[in-house]
Coordinates of C-alpha atoms in Angstrom, one line a residue:
X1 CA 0.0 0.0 0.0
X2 CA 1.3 3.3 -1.0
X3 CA 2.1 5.9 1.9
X4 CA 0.2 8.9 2.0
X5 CA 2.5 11.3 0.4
X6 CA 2.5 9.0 -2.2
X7 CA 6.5 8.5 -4.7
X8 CA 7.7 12.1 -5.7
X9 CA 6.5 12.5 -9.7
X10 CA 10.1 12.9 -10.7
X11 CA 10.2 8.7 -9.9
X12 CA 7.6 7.8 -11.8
X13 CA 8.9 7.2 -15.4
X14 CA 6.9 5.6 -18.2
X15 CA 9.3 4.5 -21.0
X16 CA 12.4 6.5 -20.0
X17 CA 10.6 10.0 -19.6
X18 CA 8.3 11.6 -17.0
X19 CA 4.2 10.5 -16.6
X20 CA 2.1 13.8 -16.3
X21 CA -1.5 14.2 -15.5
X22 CA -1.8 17.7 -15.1
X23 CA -4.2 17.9 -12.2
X24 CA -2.3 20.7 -10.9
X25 CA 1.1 21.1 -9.1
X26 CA 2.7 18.4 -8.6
X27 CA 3.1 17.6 -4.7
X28 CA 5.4 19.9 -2.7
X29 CA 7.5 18.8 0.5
X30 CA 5.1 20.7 2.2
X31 CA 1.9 19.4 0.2
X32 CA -1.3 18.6 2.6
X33 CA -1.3 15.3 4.1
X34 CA -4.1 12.8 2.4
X35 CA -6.1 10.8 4.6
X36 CA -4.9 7.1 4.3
X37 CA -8.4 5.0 5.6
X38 CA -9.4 3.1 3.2
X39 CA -6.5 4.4 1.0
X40 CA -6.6 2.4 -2.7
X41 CA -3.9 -0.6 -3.3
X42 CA -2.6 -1.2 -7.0
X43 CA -4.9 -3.9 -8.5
X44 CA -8.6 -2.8 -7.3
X45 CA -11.4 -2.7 -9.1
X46 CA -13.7 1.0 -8.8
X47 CA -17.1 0.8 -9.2
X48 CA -16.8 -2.4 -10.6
X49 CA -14.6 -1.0 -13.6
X50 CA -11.5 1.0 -13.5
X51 CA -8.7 -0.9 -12.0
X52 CA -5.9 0.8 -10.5
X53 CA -3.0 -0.1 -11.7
X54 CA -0.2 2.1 -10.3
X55 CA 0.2 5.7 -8.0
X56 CA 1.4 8.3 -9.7
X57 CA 1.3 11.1 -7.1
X58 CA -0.4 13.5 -4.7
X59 CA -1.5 16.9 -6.5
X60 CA -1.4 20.0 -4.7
X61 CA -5.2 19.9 -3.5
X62 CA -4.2 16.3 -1.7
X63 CA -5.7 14.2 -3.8
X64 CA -4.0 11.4 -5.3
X65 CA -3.4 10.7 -8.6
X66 CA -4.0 6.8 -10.5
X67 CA -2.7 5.8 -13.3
X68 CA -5.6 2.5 -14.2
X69 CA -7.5 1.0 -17.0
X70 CA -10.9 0.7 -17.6
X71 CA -11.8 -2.9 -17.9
X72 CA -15.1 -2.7 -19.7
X73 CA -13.5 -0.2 -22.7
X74 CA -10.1 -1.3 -22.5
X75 CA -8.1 2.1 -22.6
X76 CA -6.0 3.9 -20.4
X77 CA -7.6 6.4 -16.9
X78 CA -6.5 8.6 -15.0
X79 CA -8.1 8.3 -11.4
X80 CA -8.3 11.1 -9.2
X81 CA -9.8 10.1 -5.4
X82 CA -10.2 12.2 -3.3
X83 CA -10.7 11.5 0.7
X84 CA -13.3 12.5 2.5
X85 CA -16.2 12.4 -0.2
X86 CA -19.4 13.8 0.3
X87 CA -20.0 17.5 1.2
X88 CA -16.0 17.8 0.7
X89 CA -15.4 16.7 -3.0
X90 CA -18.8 18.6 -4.0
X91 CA -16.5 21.2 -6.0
X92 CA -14.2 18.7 -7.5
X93 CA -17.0 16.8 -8.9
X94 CA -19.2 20.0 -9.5
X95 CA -15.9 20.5 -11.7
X96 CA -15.7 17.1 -13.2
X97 CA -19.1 16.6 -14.4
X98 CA -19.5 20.5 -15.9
X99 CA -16.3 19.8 -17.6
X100 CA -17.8 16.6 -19.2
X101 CA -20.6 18.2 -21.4
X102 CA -17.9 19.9 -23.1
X103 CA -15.9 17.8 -25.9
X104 CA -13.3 19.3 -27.4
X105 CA -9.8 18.3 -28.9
X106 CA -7.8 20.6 -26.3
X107 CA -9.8 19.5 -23.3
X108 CA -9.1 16.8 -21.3
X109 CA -12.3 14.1 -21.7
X110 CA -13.9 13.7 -18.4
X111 CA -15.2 9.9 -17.9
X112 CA -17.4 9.3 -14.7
X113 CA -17.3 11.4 -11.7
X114 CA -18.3 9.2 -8.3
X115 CA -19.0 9.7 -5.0
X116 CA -19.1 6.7 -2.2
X117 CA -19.2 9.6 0.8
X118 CA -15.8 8.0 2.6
X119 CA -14.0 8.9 -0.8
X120 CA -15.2 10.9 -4.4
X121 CA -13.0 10.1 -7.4
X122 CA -13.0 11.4 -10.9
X123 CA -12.3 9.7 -14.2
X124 CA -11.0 10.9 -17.0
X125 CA -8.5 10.8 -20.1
X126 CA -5.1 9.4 -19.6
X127 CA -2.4 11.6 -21.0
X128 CA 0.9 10.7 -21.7
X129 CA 3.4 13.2 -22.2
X130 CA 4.5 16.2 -20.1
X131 CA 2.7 19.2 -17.9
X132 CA 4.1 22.7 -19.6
X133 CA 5.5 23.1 -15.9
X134 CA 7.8 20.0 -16.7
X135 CA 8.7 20.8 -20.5
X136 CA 10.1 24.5 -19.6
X137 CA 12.6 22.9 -17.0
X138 CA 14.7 22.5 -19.7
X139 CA 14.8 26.5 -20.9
X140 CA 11.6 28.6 -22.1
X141 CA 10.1 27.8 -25.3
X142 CA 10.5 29.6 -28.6
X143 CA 7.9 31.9 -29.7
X144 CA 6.5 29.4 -32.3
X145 CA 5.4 26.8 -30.0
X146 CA 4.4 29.3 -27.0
X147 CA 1.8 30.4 -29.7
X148 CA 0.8 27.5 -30.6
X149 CA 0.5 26.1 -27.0
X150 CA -1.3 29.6 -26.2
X151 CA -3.4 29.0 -29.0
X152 CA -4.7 25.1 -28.1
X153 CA -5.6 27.0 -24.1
X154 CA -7.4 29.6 -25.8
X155 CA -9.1 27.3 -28.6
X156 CA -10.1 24.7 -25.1
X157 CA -11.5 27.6 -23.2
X158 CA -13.9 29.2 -25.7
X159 CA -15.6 26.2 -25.8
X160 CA -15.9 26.1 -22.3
X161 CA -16.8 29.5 -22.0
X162 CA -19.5 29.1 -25.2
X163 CA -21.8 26.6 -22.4
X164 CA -21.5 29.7 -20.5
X165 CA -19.1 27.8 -17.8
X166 CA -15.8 28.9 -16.8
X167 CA -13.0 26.7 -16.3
X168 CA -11.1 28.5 -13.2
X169 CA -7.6 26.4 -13.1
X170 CA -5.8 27.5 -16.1
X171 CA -1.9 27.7 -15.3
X172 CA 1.3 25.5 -16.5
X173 CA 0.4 22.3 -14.3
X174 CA -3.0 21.8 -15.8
X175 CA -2.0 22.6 -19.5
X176 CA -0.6 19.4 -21.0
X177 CA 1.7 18.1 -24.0
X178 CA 1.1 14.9 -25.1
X179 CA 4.1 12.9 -26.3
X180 CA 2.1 13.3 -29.9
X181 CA 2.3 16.5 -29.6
X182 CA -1.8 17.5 -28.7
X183 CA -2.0 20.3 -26.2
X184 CA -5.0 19.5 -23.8
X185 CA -6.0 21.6 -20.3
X186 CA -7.4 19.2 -17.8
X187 CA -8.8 20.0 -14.2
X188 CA -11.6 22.8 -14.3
X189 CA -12.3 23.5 -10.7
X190 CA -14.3 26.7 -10.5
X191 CA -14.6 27.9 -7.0
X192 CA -17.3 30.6 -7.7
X193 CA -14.4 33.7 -7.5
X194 CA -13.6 32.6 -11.3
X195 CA -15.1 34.3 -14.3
X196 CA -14.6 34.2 -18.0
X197 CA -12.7 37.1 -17.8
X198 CA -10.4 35.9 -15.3
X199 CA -9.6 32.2 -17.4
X200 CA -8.6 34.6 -20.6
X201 CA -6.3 36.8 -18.1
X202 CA -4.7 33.3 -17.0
X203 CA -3.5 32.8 -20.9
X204 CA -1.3 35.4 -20.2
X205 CA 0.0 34.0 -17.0
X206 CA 0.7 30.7 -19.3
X207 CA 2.4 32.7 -22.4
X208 CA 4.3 34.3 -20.2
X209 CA 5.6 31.5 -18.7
X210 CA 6.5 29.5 -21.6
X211 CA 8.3 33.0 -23.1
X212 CA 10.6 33.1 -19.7
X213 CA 10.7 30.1 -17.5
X214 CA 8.7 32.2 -14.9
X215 CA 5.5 33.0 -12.9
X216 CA 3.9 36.2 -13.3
X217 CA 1.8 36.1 -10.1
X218 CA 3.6 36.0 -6.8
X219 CA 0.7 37.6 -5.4
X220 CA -1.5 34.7 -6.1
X221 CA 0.6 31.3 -6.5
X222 CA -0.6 28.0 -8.4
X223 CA -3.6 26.5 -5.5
X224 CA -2.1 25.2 -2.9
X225 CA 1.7 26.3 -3.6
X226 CA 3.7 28.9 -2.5
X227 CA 5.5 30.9 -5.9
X228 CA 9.3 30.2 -5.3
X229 CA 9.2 27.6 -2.6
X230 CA 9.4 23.7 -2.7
X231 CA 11.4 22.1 -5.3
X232 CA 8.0 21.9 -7.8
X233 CA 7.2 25.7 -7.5
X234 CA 8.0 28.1 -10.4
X235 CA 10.2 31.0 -10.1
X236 CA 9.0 34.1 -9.6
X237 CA 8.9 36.5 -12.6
X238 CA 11.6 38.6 -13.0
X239 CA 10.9 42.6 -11.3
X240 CA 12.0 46.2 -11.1
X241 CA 12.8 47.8 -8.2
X242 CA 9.5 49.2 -8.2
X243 CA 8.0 45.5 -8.4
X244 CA 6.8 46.1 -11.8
X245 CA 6.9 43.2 -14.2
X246 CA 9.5 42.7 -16.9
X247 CA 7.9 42.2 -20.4
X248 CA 9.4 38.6 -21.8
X249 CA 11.5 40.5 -24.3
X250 CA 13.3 42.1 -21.4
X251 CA 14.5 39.2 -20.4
X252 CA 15.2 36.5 -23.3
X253 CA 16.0 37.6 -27.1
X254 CA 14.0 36.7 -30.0
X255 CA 10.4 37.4 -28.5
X256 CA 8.2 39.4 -31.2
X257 CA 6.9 42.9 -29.9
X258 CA 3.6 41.8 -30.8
X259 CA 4.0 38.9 -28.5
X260 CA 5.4 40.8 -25.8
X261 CA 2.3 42.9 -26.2
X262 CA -0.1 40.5 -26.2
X263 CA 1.1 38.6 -23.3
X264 CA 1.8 42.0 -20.8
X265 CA -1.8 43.3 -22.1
X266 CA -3.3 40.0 -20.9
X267 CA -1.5 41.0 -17.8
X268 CA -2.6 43.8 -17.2
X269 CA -5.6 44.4 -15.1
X270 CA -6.0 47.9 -16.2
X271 CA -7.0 46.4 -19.8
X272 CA -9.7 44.7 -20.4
X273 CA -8.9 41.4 -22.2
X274 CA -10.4 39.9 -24.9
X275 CA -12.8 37.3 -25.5
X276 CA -11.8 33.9 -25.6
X277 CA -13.0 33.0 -29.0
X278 CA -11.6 36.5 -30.3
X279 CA -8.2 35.5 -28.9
X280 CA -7.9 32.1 -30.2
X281 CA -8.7 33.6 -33.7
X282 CA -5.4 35.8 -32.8
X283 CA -3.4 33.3 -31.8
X284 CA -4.8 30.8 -34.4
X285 CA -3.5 33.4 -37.3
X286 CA 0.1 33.1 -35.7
X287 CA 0.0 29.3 -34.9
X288 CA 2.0 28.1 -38.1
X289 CA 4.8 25.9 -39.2
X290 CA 7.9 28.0 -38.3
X291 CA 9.0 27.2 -41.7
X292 CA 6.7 29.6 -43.0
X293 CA 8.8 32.5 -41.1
X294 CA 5.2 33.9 -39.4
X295 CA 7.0 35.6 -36.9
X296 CA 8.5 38.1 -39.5
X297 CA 5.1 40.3 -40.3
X298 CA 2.1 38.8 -39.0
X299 CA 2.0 42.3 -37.5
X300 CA 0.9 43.3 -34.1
X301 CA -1.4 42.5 -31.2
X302 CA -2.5 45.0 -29.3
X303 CA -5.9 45.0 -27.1
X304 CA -5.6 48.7 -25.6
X305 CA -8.1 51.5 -27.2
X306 CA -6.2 54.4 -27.2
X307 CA -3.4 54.2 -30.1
X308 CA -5.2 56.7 -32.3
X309 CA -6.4 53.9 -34.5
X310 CA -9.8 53.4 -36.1
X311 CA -11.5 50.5 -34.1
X312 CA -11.7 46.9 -35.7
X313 CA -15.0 45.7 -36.3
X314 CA -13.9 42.9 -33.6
X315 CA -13.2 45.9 -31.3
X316 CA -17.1 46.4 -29.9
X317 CA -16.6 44.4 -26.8
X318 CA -14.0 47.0 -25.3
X319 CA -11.4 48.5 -28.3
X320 CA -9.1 45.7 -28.7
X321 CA -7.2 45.9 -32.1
X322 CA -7.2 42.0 -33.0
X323 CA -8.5 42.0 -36.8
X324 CA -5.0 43.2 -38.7
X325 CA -4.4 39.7 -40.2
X326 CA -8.4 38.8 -40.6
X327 CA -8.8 42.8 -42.5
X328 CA -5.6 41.4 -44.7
X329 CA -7.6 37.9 -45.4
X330 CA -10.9 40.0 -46.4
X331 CA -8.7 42.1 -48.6
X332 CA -7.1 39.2 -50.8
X333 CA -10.5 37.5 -50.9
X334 CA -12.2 40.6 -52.6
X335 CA -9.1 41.1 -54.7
X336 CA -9.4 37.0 -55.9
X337 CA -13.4 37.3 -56.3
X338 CA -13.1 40.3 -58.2
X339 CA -10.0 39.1 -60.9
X340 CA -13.1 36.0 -61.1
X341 CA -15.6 37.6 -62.4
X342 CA -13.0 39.5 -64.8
X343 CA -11.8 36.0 -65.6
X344 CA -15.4 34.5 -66.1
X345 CA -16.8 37.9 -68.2
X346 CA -14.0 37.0 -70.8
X347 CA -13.8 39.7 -73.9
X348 CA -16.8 42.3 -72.3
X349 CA -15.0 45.8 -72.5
X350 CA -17.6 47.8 -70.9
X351 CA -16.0 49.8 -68.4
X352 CA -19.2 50.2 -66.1
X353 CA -19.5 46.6 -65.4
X354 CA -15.4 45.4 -66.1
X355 CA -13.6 45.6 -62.5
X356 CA -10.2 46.0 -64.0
X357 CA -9.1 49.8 -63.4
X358 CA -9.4 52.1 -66.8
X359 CA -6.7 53.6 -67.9
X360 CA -4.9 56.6 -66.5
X361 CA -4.8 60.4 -68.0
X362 CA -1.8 59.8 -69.0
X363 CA -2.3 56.6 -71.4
X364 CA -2.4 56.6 -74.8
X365 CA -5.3 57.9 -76.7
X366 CA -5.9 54.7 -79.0
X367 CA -7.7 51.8 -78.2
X368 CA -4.9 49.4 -77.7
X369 CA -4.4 48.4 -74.2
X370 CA -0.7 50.2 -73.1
X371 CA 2.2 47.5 -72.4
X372 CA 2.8 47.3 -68.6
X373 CA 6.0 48.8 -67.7
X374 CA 8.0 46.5 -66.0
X375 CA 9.5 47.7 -62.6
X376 CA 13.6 47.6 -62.2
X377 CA 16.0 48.5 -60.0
X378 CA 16.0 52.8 -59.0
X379 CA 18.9 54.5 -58.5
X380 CA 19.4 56.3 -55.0
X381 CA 21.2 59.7 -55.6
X382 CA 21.6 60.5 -52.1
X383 CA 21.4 59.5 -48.2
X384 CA 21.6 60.9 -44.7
X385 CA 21.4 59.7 -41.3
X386 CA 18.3 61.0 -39.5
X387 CA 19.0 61.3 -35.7
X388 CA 16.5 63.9 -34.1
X389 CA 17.6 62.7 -30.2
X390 CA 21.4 61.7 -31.0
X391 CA 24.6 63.6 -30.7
X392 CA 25.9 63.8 -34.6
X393 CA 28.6 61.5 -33.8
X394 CA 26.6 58.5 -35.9
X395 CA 25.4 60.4 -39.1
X396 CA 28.7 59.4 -41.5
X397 CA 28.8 56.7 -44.1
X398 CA 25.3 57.0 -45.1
X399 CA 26.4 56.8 -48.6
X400 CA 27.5 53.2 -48.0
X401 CA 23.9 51.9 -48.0
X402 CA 23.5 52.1 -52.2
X403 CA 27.1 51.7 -52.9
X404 CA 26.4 48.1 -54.5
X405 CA 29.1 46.7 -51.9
X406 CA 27.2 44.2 -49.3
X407 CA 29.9 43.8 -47.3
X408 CA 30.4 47.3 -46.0
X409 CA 27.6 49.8 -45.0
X410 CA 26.3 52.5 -42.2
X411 CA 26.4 51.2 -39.0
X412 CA 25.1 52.5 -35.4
X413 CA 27.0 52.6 -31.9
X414 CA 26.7 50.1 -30.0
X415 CA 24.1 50.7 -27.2
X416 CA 23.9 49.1 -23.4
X417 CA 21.2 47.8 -21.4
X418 CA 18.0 47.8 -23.9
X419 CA 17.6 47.3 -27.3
X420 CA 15.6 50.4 -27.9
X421 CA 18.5 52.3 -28.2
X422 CA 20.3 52.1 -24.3
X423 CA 16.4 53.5 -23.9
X424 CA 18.4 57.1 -24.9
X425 CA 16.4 57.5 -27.9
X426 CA 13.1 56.3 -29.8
X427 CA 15.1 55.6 -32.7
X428 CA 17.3 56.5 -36.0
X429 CA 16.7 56.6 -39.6
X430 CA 18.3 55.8 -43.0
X431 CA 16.8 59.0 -45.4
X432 CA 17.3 58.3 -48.8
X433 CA 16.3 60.6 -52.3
X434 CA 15.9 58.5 -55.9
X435 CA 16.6 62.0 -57.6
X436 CA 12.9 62.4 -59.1
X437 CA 9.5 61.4 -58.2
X438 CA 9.2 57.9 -59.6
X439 CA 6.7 54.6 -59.4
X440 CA 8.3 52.6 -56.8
X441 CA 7.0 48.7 -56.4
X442 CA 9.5 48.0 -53.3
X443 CA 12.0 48.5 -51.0
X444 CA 14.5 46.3 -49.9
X445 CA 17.1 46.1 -46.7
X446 CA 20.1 44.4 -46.4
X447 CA 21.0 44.5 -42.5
X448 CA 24.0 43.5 -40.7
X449 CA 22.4 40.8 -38.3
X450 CA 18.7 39.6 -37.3
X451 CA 16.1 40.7 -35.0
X452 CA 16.1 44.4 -35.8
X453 CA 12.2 46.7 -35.6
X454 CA 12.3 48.7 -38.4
X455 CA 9.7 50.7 -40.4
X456 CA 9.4 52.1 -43.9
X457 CA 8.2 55.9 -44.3
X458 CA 7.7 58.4 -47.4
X459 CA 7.6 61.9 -47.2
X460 CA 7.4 64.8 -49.6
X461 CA 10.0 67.3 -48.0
X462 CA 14.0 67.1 -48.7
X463 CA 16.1 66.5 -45.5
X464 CA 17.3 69.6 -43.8
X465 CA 20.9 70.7 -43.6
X466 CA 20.8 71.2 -40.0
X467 CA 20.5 68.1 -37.5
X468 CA 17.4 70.6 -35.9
X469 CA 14.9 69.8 -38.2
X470 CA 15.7 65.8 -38.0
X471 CA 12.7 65.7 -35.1
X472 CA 10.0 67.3 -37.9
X473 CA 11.4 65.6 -40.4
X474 CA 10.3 62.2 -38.8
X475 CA 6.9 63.8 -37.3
X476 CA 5.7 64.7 -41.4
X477 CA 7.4 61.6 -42.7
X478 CA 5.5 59.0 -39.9
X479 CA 2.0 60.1 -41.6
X480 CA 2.9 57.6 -44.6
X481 CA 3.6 54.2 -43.1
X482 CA 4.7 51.8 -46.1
X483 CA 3.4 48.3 -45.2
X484 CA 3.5 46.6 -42.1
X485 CA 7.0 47.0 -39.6
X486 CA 9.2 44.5 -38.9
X487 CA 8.6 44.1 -35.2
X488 CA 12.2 42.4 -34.2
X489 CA 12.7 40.5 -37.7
X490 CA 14.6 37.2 -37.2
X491 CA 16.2 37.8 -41.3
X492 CA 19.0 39.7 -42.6
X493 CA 16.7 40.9 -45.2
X494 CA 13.6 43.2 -44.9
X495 CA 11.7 44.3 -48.7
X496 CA 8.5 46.9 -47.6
X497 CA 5.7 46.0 -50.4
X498 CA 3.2 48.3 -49.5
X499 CA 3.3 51.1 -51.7
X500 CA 0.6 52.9 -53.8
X501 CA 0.4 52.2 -57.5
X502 CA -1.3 55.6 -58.0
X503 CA 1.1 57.5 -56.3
X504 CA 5.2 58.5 -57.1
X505 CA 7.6 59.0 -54.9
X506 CA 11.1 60.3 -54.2
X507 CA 12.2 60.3 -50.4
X508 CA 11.8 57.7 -48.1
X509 CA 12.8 56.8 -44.4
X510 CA 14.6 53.7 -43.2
X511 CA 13.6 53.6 -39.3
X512 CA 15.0 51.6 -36.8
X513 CA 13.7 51.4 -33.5
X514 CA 15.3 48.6 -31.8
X515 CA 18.4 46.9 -32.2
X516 CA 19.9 43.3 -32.0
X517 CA 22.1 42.4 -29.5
X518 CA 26.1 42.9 -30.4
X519 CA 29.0 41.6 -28.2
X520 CA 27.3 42.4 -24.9
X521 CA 25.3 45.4 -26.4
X522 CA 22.8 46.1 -29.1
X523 CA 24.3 47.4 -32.3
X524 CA 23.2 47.3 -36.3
X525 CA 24.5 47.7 -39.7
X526 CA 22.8 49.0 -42.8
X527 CA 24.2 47.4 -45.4
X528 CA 22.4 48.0 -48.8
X529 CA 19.4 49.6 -50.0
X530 CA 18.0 49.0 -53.2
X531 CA 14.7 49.8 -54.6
X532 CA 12.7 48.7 -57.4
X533 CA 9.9 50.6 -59.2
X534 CA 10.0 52.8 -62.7

């Protein structure tokens, strides 16, 4: 018979590698003592049908944790008893049974929820593989697969919250990897103090932990742990002086601003979050293969209301800005149905009913359609560093960006402590003039090293000669944003796509506003601009 605090989970392998369950945190040296009358022995038989076949541990609520088999199906348990029953396992069974209307592939399938008064136990889907407690031990995950992790939580809970329950337990011991790979949260156990609200807020707490390795709530620990004590809590997250939080990118490379956004927003109880269903559309439009490079302009995620934007038609329930990508979608689905019914009306000329543009002012007068000009490479006739905050000593060399020599260009200091410039200045720019207002089709940068932010500007105005009107400079340019910006880009390479066909132009602005780090600092290199248009 097993003792009451039951073998540590760190014993209990399975094929070489650790046995999770995810109903909670794993027991503590401190974790509450389980009554032992009429404690289970390996080889019983539960109401006749699941048969306990070995202990895996005691959770953090006390209860212990089966690994059994259900003799009438065949397939694999998990058996959760909890001692006494009756009036005392009301909420873990109140838990059990809501959670068992709800079937969905992130969930955790509940089986049979009983209660013989001296002991309750819950049954439910065996999972083999890893709590995301267990799999960070090893370092914090990379962007890609905290997204998609973040996305299989949020995905589970909107169907929770769609039956109008809540789920109330959402945090790194109850969301679990499979060894397939499946992402599943198990345990619900709403108390009554949950809300809907409060499960989407807990995302956050589980992004931020798979970003960093750390807990973002000291003031209110995993149930029945204390944050940064016993060898199975999670470390506290990383603070200021002040005790503010720091964002994930302050503390690990290679986390997307958008990311870091999304994830300190959840955070942040001065914001109201999101829906669940209208953040699992967000993080379902970032879960993909790595391959495809998503990271380098799905663009950002922001839920505050006050950036000066229009609001998203997804914005009603509170201003959150979550329909960038879905707006982009719409816009290439109009632009495919309309080249179909161009497609599908053949030869029919009629410019009132034929979607293709007509001709410009400036076509030829004759009927026959004008040969598309075909777009080539621009030549730059001048650049100059724009550096409204600095001190001048940075501003020579600019001529090396359209040199046609890759290997040497303009490059910056290098900056201590942030990436945002030593957090001395909001950012430089590379200001370049093609000589004459032309058709430009797109921009392409050659930088020294990945992760830099950057953004594309165009502006009407030649630069100053004096360093004082850098600052306005910017401010007029800023108005005309060309694309989306590369929120810490992981190439070498960033090409800027989104200019107006309609409209010619003849200065633009390279702007950096964060750097990648550079032997102990953060430091960049402009290497080549080129541009291509007529």
């Amino acid at each position: 018979m097993p003792s009451s605090a039951g073998p540590s989970i760190d014993t209990i392998t399975e094929g070489g590698r650790v046995t999770q369950v995810g109903e909670g945190q794993e027991a503590e040296e401190s974790a509450p003592q389980v009554m032992t009358f009429g404690a289970p022995t390996a080889g019983e038989i539960l109401a006749e049908r699941y048969e306990l076949v070995e202990h895996i541990n005691n959770d953090s609520a006390g209860r212990l944790v089966w690994r059994g088999v259900d003799v009438i199906l065949r397939r694999p348990v998990a058996v959760v008893l909890r001692y006494p029953g009756g009036d005392s396992a009301t909420e873990m069974l109140q838990g059990a049974v809501a959670a068992s209307r709800v079937i969905h592939p992130n969930l955790v399938g509940v089986y049979d929820a009983i209660d013989e008064a001296e002991r309750a136990y819950v049954v439910r889907e065996w999972v083999d593989g890893q709590s995301l407690r267990e799999l960070v031990v090893d370092g914090p995950l990379d962007p890609a697969r905290a997204t998609t992790i973040g996305n299989a939580v949020a995905s589970a809970l909107a169907a929770v919250h769609a039956t109008g329950m809540v789920h109330g337990n959402v945090h790194p011991g109850t969301v679990m990897i499979s060894d397939d790979g499946r992402v599943v949260l198990a345990d619900a156990r709403t108390d009554g103090a949950d809300s809907q609200q409060s499960d989407v807020r807990a995302i956050g707490g589980v992004l931020y932990f798979a970003l960093t390795g750390h807990w973002p709530h000291a003031e209110a620990p995993l149930r029945g742990a204390t944050a940064g004590h016993g060898r199975a809590a999670i470390p506290d997250a990383v603070r200021d002086a002040g005790g503010a939080l720091a964002a994930p990118r302050q503390i690990r490379a290679g986390v997307p601003a958008y990311l870091d956004d999304l994830t300190m927003d959840l955070l942040d109880a001065e914001i109201e979050p999101p829906s669940s269903d209208v953040l699992a559309a967000e993080l379902a439009r970032l879960d993909v293969p790595a391959d495809e490079q998503f990271l380098d302009n799905a663009g950002p995620l922001r839920f505050t209301a006050d950036t000066g934007e229009e609001p998203s038609p997804l914005a009603a329930a509170g201003g959150r800005k979550v329909a960038i990508g879905i707006a982009g979608l719409l816009a290439v689905a109009l632009v495919g149905l309309l080249i179909g019914i161009t497609t599908l009306r053949g030869g029919d000329n009629d410019p009132q009913t034929n979607p293709v543009a007509a001709p410009s002012s400036s076509a030829p007068g004759d009927d026959a359609t004008p040969a598309a000009v075909t777009a080539g490479p621009l030549k730059i006739s001048a650049a100059r560093i724009i550096d409204p905050e600095g001190d001048r000593t940075e501003v020579r060399n600019a001529d090396r960006v359209f040199d046609g020599n890759e290997d040497e260009g303009w490059e910056t200091q290098t900056y201590r402590g942030r990436a945002n410039f030593g957090n001395l200045k909001k950012g430089m720019g590379v200001w370049i003039d093609l000589g004459g207002e032309h058709t430009v089709k797109s921009v392409q940068v050659l930088l020294s090293a990945r992760g830099a932010s950057a953004q594309l500007y165009a502006g009407t105005t030649d630069r100053p000669s004096s360093s004082s009107g850098d600052a306005q400079l910017f401010a007029d340019y800023k108005k005309t944003a060309i694309g989306q910006p590369f929120e810490e880009h992981e190439g070498t390479k960033m090409t800027f796509n989104g200019f107006n066909a309609d409209q010619k132009y003849r200065y633009l602005l390279f702007w950096i506003t964060e750097l990648p780090s550079s032997d102990g600092g953060y430091k960049l290199g402009v290497q080549e601009i080129t541009v291509q248009g007529s």
